[in-house]
Coordinates of C-alpha atoms and ligand atoms in Angstrom, one line a residue:
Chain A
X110 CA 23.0 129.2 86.7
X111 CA 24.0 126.0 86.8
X112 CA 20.8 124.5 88.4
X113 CA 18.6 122.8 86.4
X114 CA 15.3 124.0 83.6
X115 CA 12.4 123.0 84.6
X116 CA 10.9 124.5 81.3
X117 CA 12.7 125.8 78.3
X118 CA 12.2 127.1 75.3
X119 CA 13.8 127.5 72.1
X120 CA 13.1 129.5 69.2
X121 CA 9.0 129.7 70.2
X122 CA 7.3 131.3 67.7
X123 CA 3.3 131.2 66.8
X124 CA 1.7 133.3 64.1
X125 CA -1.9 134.1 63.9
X126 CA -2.2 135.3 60.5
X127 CA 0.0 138.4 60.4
X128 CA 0.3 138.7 63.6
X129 CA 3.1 137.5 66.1
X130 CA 2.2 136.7 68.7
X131 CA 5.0 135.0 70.2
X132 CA 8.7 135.3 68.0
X133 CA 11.6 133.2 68.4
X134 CA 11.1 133.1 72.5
X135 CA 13.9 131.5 74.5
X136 CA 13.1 130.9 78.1
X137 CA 14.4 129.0 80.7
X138 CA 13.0 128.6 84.1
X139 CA 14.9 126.7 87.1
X140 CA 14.1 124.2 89.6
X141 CA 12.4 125.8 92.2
X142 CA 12.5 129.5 91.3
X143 CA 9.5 132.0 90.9
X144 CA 9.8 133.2 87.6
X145 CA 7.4 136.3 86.5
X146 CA 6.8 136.5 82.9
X147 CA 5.8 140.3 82.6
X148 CA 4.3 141.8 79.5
X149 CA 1.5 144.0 78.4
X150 CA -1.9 143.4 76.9
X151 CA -1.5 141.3 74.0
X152 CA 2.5 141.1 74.4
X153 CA 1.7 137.4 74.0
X154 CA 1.8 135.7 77.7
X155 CA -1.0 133.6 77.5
X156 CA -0.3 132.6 73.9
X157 CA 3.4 131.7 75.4
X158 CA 1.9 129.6 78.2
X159 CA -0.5 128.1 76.2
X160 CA 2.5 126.6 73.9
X161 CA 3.6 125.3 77.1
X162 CA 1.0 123.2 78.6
X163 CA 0.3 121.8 74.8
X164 CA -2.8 123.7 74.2
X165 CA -1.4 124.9 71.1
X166 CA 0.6 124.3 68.6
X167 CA 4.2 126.2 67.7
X168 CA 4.9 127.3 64.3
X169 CA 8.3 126.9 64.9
X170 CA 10.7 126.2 68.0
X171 CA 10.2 123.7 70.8
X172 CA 8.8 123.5 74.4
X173 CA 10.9 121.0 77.1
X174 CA 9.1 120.0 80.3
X175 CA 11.2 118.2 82.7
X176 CA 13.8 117.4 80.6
X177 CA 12.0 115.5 77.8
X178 CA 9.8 117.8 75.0
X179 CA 5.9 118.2 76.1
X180 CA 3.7 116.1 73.9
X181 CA 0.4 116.2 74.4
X182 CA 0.0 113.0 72.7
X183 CA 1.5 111.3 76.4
X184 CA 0.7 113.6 79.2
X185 CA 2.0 111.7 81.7
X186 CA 4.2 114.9 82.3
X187 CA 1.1 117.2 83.3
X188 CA 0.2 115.3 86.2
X189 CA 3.4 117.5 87.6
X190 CA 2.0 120.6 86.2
X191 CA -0.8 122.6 88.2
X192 CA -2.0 125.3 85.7
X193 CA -4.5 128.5 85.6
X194 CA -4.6 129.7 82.1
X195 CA -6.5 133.2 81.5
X196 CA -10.2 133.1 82.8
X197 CA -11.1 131.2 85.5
X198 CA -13.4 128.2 85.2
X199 CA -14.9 125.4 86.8
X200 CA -17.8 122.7 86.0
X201 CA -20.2 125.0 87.0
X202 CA -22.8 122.4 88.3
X203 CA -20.4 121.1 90.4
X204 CA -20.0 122.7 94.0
X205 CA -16.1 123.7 94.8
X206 CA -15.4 120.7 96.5
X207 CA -16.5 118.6 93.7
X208 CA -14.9 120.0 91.1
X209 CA -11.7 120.0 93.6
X210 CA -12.5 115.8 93.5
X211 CA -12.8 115.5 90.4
X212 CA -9.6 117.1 89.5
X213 CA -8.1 114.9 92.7
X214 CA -9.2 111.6 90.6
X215 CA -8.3 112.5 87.6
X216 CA -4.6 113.3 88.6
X217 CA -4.5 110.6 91.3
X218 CA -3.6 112.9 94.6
X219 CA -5.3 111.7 97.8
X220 CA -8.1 112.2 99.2
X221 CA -6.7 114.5 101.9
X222 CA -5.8 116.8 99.1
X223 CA -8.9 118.5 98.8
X224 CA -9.9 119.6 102.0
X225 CA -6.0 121.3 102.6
X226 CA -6.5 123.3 99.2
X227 CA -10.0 124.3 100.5
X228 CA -8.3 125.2 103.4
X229 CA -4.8 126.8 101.7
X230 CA -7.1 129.3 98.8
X231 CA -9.6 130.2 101.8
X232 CA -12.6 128.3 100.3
X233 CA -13.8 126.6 103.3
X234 CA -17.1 128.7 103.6
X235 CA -18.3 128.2 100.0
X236 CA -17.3 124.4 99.5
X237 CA -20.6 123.6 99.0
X238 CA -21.6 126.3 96.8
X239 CA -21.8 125.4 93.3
X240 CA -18.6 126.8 90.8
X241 CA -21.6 128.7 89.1
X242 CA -22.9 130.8 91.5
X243 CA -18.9 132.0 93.0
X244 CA -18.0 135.3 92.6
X245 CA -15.4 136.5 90.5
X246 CA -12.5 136.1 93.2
X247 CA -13.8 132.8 94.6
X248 CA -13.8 131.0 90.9
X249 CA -9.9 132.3 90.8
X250 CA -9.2 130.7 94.2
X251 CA -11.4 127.9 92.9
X252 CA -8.9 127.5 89.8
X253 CA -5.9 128.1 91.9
X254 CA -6.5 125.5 94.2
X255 CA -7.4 123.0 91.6
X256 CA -3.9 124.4 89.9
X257 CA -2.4 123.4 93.9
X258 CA -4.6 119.9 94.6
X259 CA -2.0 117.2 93.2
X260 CA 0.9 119.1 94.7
X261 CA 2.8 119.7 91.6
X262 CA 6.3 120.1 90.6
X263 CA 6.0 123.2 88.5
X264 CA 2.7 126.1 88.6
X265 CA 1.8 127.9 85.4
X266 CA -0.1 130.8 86.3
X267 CA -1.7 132.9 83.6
X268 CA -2.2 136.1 85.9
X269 CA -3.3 134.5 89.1
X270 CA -4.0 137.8 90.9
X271 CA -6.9 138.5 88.2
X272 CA -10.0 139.2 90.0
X273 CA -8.5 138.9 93.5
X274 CA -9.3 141.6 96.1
X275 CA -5.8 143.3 98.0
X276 CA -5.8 140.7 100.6
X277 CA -6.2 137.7 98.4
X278 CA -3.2 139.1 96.4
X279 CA -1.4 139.0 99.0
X280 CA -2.4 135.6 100.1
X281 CA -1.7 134.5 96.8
X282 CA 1.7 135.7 96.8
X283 CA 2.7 134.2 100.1
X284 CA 1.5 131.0 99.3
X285 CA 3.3 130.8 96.0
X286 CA 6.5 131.9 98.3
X287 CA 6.0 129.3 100.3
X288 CA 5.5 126.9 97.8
X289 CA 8.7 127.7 96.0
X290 CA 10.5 128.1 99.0
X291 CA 9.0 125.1 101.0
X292 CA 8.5 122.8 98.7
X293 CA 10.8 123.4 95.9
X294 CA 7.9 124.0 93.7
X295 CA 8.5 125.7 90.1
X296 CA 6.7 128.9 89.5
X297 CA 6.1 130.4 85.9
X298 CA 3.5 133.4 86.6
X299 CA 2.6 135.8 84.3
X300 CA 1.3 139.3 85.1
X301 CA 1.0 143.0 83.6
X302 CA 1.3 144.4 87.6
X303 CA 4.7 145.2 88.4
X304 CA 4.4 145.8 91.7
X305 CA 3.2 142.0 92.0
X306 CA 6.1 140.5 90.7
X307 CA 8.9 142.8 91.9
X308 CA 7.1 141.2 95.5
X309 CA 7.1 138.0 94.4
X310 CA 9.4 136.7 91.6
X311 CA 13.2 135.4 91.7
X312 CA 13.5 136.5 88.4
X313 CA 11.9 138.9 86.0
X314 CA 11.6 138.1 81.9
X315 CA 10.2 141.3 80.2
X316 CA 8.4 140.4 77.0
X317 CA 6.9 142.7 74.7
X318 CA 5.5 142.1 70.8
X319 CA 5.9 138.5 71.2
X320 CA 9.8 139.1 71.7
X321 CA 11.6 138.7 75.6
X322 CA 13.4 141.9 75.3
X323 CA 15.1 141.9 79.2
X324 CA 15.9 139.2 81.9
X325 CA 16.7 140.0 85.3
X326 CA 16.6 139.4 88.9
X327 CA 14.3 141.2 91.3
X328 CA 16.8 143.1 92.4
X329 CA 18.4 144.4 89.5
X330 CA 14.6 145.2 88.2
X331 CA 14.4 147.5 91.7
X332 CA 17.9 149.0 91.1
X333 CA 17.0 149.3 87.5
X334 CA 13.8 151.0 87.9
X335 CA 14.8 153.2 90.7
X336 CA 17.7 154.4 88.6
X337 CA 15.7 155.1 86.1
X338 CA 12.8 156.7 87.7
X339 CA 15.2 159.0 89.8
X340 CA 15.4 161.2 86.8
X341 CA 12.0 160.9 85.3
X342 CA 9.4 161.0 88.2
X343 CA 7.9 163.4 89.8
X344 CA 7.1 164.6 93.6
X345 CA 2.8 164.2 92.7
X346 CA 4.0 161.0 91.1
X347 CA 5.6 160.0 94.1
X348 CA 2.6 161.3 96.1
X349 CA 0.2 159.7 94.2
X350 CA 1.8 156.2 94.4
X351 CA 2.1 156.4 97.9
X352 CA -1.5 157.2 98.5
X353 CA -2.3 154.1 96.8
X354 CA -0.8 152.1 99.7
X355 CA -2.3 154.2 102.2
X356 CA -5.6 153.6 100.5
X357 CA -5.3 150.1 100.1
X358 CA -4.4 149.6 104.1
X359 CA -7.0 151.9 105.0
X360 CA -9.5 150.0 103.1
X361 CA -7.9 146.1 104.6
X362 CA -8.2 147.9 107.7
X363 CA -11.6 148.8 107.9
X364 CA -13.7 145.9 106.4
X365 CA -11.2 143.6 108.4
X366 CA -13.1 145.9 111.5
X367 CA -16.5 145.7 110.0
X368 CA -19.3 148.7 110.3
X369 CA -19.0 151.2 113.3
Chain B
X9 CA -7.4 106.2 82.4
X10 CA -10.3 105.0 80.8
X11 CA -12.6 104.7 83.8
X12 CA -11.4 107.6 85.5
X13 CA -12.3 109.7 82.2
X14 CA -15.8 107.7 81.9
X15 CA -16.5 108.2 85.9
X16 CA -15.4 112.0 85.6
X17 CA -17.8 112.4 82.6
X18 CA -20.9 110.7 84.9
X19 CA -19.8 113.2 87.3
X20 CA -19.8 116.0 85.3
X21 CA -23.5 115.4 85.0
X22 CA -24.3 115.9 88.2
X23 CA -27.4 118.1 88.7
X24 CA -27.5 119.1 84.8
X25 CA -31.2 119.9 83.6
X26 CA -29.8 118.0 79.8
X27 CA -30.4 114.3 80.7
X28 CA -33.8 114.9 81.9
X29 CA -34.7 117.1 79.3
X30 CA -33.7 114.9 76.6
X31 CA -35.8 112.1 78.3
X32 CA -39.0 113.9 78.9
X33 CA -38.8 115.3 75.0
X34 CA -38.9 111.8 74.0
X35 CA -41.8 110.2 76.3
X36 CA -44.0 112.7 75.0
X37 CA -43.7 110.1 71.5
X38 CA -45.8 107.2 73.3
X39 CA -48.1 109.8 74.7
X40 CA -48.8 111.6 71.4
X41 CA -49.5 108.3 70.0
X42 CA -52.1 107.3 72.5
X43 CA -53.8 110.3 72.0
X44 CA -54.4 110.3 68.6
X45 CA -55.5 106.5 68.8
X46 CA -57.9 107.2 71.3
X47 CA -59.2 109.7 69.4
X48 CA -59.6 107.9 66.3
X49 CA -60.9 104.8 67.8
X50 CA -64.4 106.6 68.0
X51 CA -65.7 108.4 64.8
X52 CA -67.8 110.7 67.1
X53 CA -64.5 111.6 69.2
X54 CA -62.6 112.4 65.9
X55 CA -65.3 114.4 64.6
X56 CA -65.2 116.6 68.2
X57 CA -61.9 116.8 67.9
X58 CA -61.8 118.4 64.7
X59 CA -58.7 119.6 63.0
X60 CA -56.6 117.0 65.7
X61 CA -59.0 114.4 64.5
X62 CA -58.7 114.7 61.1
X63 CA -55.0 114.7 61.1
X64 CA -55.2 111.7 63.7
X65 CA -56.7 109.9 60.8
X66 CA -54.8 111.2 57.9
X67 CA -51.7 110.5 59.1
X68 CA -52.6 106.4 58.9
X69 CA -52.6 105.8 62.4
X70 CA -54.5 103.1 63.4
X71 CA -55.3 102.0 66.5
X72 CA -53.5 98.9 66.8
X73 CA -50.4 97.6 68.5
X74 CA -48.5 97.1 65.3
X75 CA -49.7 100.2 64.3
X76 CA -48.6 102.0 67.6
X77 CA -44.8 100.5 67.5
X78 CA -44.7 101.2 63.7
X79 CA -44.9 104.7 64.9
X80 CA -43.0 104.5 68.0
X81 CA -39.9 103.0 65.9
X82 CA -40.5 105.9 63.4
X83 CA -40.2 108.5 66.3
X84 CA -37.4 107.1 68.2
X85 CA -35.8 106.7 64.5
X86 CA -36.0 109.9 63.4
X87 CA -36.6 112.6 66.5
X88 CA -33.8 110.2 68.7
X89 CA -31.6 111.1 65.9
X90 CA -32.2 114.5 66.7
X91 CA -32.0 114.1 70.6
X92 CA -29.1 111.6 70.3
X93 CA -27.2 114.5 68.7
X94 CA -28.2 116.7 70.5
X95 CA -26.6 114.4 73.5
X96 CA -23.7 114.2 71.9
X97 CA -22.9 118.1 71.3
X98 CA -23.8 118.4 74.8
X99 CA -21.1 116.4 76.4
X100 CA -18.6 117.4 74.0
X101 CA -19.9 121.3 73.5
X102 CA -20.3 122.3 77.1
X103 CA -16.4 122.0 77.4
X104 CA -16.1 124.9 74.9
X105 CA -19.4 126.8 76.5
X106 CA -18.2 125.9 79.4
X107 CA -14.8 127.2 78.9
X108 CA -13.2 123.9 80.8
X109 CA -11.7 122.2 78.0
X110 CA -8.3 124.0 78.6
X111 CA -8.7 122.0 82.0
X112 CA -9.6 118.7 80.2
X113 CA -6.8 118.7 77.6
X114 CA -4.1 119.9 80.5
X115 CA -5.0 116.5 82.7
X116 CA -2.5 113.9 82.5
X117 CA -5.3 111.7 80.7
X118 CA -5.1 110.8 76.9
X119 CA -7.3 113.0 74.9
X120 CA -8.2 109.4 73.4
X121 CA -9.9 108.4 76.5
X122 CA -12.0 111.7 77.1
X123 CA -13.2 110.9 73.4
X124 CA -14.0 107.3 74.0
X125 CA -15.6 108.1 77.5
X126 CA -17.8 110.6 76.4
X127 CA -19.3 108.8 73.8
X128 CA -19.6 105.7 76.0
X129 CA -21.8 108.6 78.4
X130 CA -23.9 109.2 75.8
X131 CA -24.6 105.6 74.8
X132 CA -25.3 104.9 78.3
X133 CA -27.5 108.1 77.9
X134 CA -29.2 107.1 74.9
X135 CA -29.8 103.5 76.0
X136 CA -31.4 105.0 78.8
X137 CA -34.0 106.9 77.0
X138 CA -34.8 104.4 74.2
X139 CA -35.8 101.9 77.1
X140 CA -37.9 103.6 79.2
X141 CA -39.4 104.6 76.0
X142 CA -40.0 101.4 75.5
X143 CA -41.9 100.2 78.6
X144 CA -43.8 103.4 78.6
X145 CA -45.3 102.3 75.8
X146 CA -45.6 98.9 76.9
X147 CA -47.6 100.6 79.8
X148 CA -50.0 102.4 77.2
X149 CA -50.7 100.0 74.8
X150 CA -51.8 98.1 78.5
X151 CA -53.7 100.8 79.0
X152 CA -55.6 101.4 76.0
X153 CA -55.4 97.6 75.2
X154 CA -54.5 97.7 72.0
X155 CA -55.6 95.1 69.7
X156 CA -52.3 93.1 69.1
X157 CA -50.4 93.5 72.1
X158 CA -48.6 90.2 72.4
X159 CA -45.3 89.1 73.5
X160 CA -44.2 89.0 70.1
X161 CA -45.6 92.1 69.8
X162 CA -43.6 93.4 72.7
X163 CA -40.1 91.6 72.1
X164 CA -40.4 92.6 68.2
X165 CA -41.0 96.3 69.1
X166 CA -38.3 96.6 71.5
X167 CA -35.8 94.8 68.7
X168 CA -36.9 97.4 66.8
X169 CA -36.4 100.2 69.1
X170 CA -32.8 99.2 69.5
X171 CA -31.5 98.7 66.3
X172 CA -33.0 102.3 64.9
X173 CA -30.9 104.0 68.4
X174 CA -28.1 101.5 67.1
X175 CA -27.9 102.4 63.9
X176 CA -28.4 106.0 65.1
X177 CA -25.6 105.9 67.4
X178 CA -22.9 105.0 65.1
X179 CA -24.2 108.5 63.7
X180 CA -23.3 110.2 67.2
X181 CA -19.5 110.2 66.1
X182 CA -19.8 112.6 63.0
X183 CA -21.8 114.8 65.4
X184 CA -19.2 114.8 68.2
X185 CA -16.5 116.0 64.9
X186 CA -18.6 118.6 64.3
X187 CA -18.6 119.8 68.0
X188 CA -15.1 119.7 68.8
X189 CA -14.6 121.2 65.2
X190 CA -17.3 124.0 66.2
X191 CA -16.1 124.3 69.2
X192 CA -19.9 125.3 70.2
X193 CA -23.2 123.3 70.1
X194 CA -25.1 125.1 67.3
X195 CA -22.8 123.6 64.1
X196 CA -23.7 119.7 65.7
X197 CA -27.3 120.0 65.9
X198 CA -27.8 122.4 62.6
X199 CA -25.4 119.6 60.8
X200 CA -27.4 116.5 62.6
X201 CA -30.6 118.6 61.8
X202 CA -29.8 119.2 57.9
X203 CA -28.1 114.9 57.9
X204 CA -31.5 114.1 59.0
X205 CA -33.4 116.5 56.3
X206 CA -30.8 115.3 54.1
X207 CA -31.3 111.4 54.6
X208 CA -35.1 111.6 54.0
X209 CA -34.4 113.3 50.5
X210 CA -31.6 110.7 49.8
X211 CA -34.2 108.3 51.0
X212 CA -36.2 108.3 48.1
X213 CA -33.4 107.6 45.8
X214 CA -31.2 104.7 44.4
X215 CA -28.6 105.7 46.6
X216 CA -30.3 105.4 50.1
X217 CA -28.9 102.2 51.2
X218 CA -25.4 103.6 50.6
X219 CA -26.4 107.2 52.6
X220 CA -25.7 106.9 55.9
X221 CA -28.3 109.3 57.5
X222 CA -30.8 107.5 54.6
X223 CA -30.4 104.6 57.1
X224 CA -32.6 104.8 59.8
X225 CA -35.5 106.7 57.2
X226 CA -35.4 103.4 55.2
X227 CA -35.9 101.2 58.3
X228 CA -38.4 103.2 59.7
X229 CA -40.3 103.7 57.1
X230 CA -40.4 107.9 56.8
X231 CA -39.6 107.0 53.1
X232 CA -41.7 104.8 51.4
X233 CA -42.3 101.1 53.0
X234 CA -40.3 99.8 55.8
X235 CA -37.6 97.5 55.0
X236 CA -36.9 94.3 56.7
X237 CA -32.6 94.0 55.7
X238 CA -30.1 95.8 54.7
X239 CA -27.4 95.2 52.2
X240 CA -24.0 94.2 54.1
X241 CA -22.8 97.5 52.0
X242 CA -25.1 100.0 54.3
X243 CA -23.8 98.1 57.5
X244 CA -20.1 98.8 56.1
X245 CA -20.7 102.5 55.4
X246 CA -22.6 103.0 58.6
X247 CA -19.3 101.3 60.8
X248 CA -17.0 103.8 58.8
X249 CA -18.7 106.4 59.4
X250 CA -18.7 105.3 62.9
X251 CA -15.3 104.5 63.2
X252 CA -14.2 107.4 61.0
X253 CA -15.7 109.5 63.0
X254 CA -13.9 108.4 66.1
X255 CA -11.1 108.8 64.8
X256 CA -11.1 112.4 63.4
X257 CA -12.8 113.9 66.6
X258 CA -9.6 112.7 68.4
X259 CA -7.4 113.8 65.7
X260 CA -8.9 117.5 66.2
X261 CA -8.6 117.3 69.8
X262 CA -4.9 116.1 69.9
X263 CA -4.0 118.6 66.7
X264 CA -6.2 121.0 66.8
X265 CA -5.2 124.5 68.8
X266 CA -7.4 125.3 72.0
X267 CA -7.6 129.2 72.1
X268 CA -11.0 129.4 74.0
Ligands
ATP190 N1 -6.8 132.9 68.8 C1 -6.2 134.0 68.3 N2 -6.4 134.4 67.1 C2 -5.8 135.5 66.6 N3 -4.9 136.3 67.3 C3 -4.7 135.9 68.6 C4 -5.3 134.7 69.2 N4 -4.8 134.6 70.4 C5 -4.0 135.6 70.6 N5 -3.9 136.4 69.5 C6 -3.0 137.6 69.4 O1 -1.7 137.3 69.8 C7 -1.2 138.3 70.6 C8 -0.8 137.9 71.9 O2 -2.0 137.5 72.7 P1 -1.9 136.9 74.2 O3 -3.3 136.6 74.5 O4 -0.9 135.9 74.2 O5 -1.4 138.2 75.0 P2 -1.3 138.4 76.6 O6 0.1 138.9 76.8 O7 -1.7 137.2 77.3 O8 -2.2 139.7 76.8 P3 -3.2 140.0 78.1 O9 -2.4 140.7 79.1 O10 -4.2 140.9 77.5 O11 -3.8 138.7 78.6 C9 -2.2 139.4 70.6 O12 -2.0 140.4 69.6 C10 -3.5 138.7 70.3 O13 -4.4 139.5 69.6
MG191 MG1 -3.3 136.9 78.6

């Protein structure tokens, strides 16, 4: 508790006509912790991580990066913020590695940077490909690893696993692991898959209707939803969800083996 | 910050069909041109020609090198307007199309700079055009040798030639509002296409001098006779709406909120 925000926010709130989207949200997310921001369609994620990179305006409430409020009007600040908001995109004339360069100048990170993303998402064999012609999976590792190429301080991930086959997912997650654990990075991730973020997260904030209605750590979310489920599921619940994960090795397993 | 933003824009170029597109629209002006004067400079020729013939000679053409860069000045007046605006929603459009202006306003780069640098692109853009426009038709008025091709004539066309892209440049501006208003490419070139109808109405009245899309019609000649000066009052409109423009396209990018 006593270690210090690397984001916080007090009192967030942004209307879009009569709709909340996000209401009087106060969040506060550590040095160096993974912090999953878990919500349903429309609960009002993106809109919540768009306040926080200064895409949008709040009606009301403020946004602290770092210490100091994020103004958009000096973004000195983002150059220690990587950031993947909702769809992926890229310059699509531009191959991979280009866009990767770009991005590299623009913050100021070496040249070495580029290649080790490249490396790190798993893009090596479509470098040269232009952004335009990647498929759905590759333009997320694309946007990842431009989110990873100045080696920021704090990642804000809208949904990083969008897109991204089993494998990838879990590539994803280690990396962001490592990150946090290697590195010290800061983590804000947002994601409607529970499974991915009782994996991955130090901490869970549950928002729903614009409103954070729980906080807890991953282990109080298991113990939570284990109590809870105990009572409620049943045995071809249980079955099914574990033929999910005998599905989804089964499937690893075989293309990792190719045709036979 | 500034040349990092102007570089990235060059960049952003790379391989894009728009440049070239833009250029070859407007080299078809010196070859129209020669057409029709080599069709009317033989009465038997226009009379083959028909309907092209007759229109070669309606439209006052004469073939002559004053006549020729009279006409030239006219196109590059009026259609650059066009193409320069189209140039200008392009750079600032694609972002939106594109969907990579979330990436551009979450770089630790002024928004200040990405307005100034794209508008210095297109100005390199447009300069580009207007002058191989101009020795194009240097080159055809060799080749049909034009009565009245002279140094003078040469130097006085190509003084021409850049003060109508001048004057139409300090037009981009309002354009580049439009876009980042719009957020798309259709408001720009509808809005620089209805300025352009617009001016040539205005044109004709008392108030063209103060108009600033009225301009470039009165220089050229589209309405009524060429004029040599203009009062110091258009030159102050024209750098407001310049500078005016400027300014609000980088007040809506800093203030406006990016939901794309
Ligand atoms: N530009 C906008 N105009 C109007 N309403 C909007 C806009 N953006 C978001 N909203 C509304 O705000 C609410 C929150 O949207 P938001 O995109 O933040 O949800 P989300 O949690 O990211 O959902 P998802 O999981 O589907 O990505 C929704 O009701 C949405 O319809
Ligand atoms: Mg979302």
């Amino acid at each position: 508790m006593t270690s210090e925000a690397v984001v916080t926010t007090r009192g967030l709130t942004k209307r879009y006509g009569s709709v909340v989207a996000v209401a009087d949200l106060d969040l506060e997310v550590r040095k160096g912790e993974i912090y999953a921001f878990l919500g349903r369609n429309g609960a009002g994620k993106t809109t919540t991580i768009r306040m926080i990179l200064g895409l949008i305006r709040p009606d009301a409430g403020e946004v602290r990066v770092f210490g100091p409020t994020a103004d958009s009007a000096h973004p000195e600040w983002l150059r220690r913020v990587g950031s993947l908001v909702e769809t992926a995109t890229a310059y699509p004339n531009l191959t991979v590695r280009e866009n990767l360069d770009l991005h590299r100048r623009y913050t100021g990170a070496p040249a070495r940077a580029v290649p080790d993303v490249i490396e790190q998402l798993g893009l090596a064999p479509v470098a040269d490909r232009r952004a335009g012609q990647l498929s759905l999976g590759n333009k997320q590792r694309l946007s990842l690893a431009r989110a990873l190429v100045h080696a920021p301080a704090l990642l804000v991930l809208d949904e990083p696993a969008n897109a991204l086959d089993p494998a990838g997912i879990v590539e994803i997650r280690q990396l962001l692991r490592s990150l946090a654990d290697g590195h010290g990075t800061t983590v804000f991730v947002s994601s409607h898959i529970l499974v991915e973020v009782a994996h991955l997260a130090d901490r869970i904030g549950i928002v729903h209707a614009g409103r954070l209605i729980e906080e807890l750590d991953r282990e109080a979310l298991i113990a939570a939803a284990r109590t809870f489920s105990a009572e409620q599921l049943t045995d071809q619940q249980r079955a099914d969800a574990l033929l999910g994960l005998e599905l989804e090795r089964y499937f690893l397993a075989r293309t990792d083996e190719g045709p036979r | 910050m500034l040349a990092t933003a102007f570089t990235g824009e060059l960049t952003k170029l790379r391989r894009t069909i728009a440049p070239w597109v833009t250029l070859g629209s407007l080299m078809t002006g010196p070859l129209f041109l020669a057409l029709f004067m080599w069709i009317i400079r033989d009465p038997q020729r226009a009379a083959e020609f028909g309907l092209l013939g007759t229109k070669a000679a309606l439209s006052g053409i004469e073939p002559t090198w004053s006549s020729f860069a009279g006409f030239l000045t006219l196109i590059v007046g009026l259609g650059g307007t066009l193409l320069l605006a189209f140039v200008a929603a392009y750079v600032f459009g694609r972002e939106y199309s594109e969907g990579t202006a979330k990436i551009m306003l979450t770089l630790p780069i002024p928004r200040p700079s990405f307005v100034v640098a794209k508008l210095a692109v297109a100005a390199v853009w447009w300069l580009t055009i207007v002058l191989v426009v101009f020795v194009e038709a240097v080159l055809v008025g060799l080749a049909l040798a034009l009565p009245g091709i002279t140094g003078v004539g040469v130097v006085s066309l190509l003084g021409n030639l850049l003060l109508v892209a001048g004057i139409s440049y300090l037009l981009a501006p309002a354009v580049a509002l439009v876009t980042v208003w719009t957020r798309g490419y259709l408001a720009p070139v509808g809005f620089a296409l209805g300025m352009l109808l617009l001016g040539n109405v205005v044109g004709h009245t008392g108030w063209a001098p103060w108009f600033p899309w009225s301009i470039v019609p009165i220089l050229v000649g589209s309405v009524g006779d060429p004029v040599d000066t203009l009062p110091s009052g258009s030159l102050l409109i024209l750098a407001i709406t310049f500078a005016g423009g400027i300014v609000a396209t980088i007040q809506v990018l800093q203030n406006a909120d990016n939901t794309q």
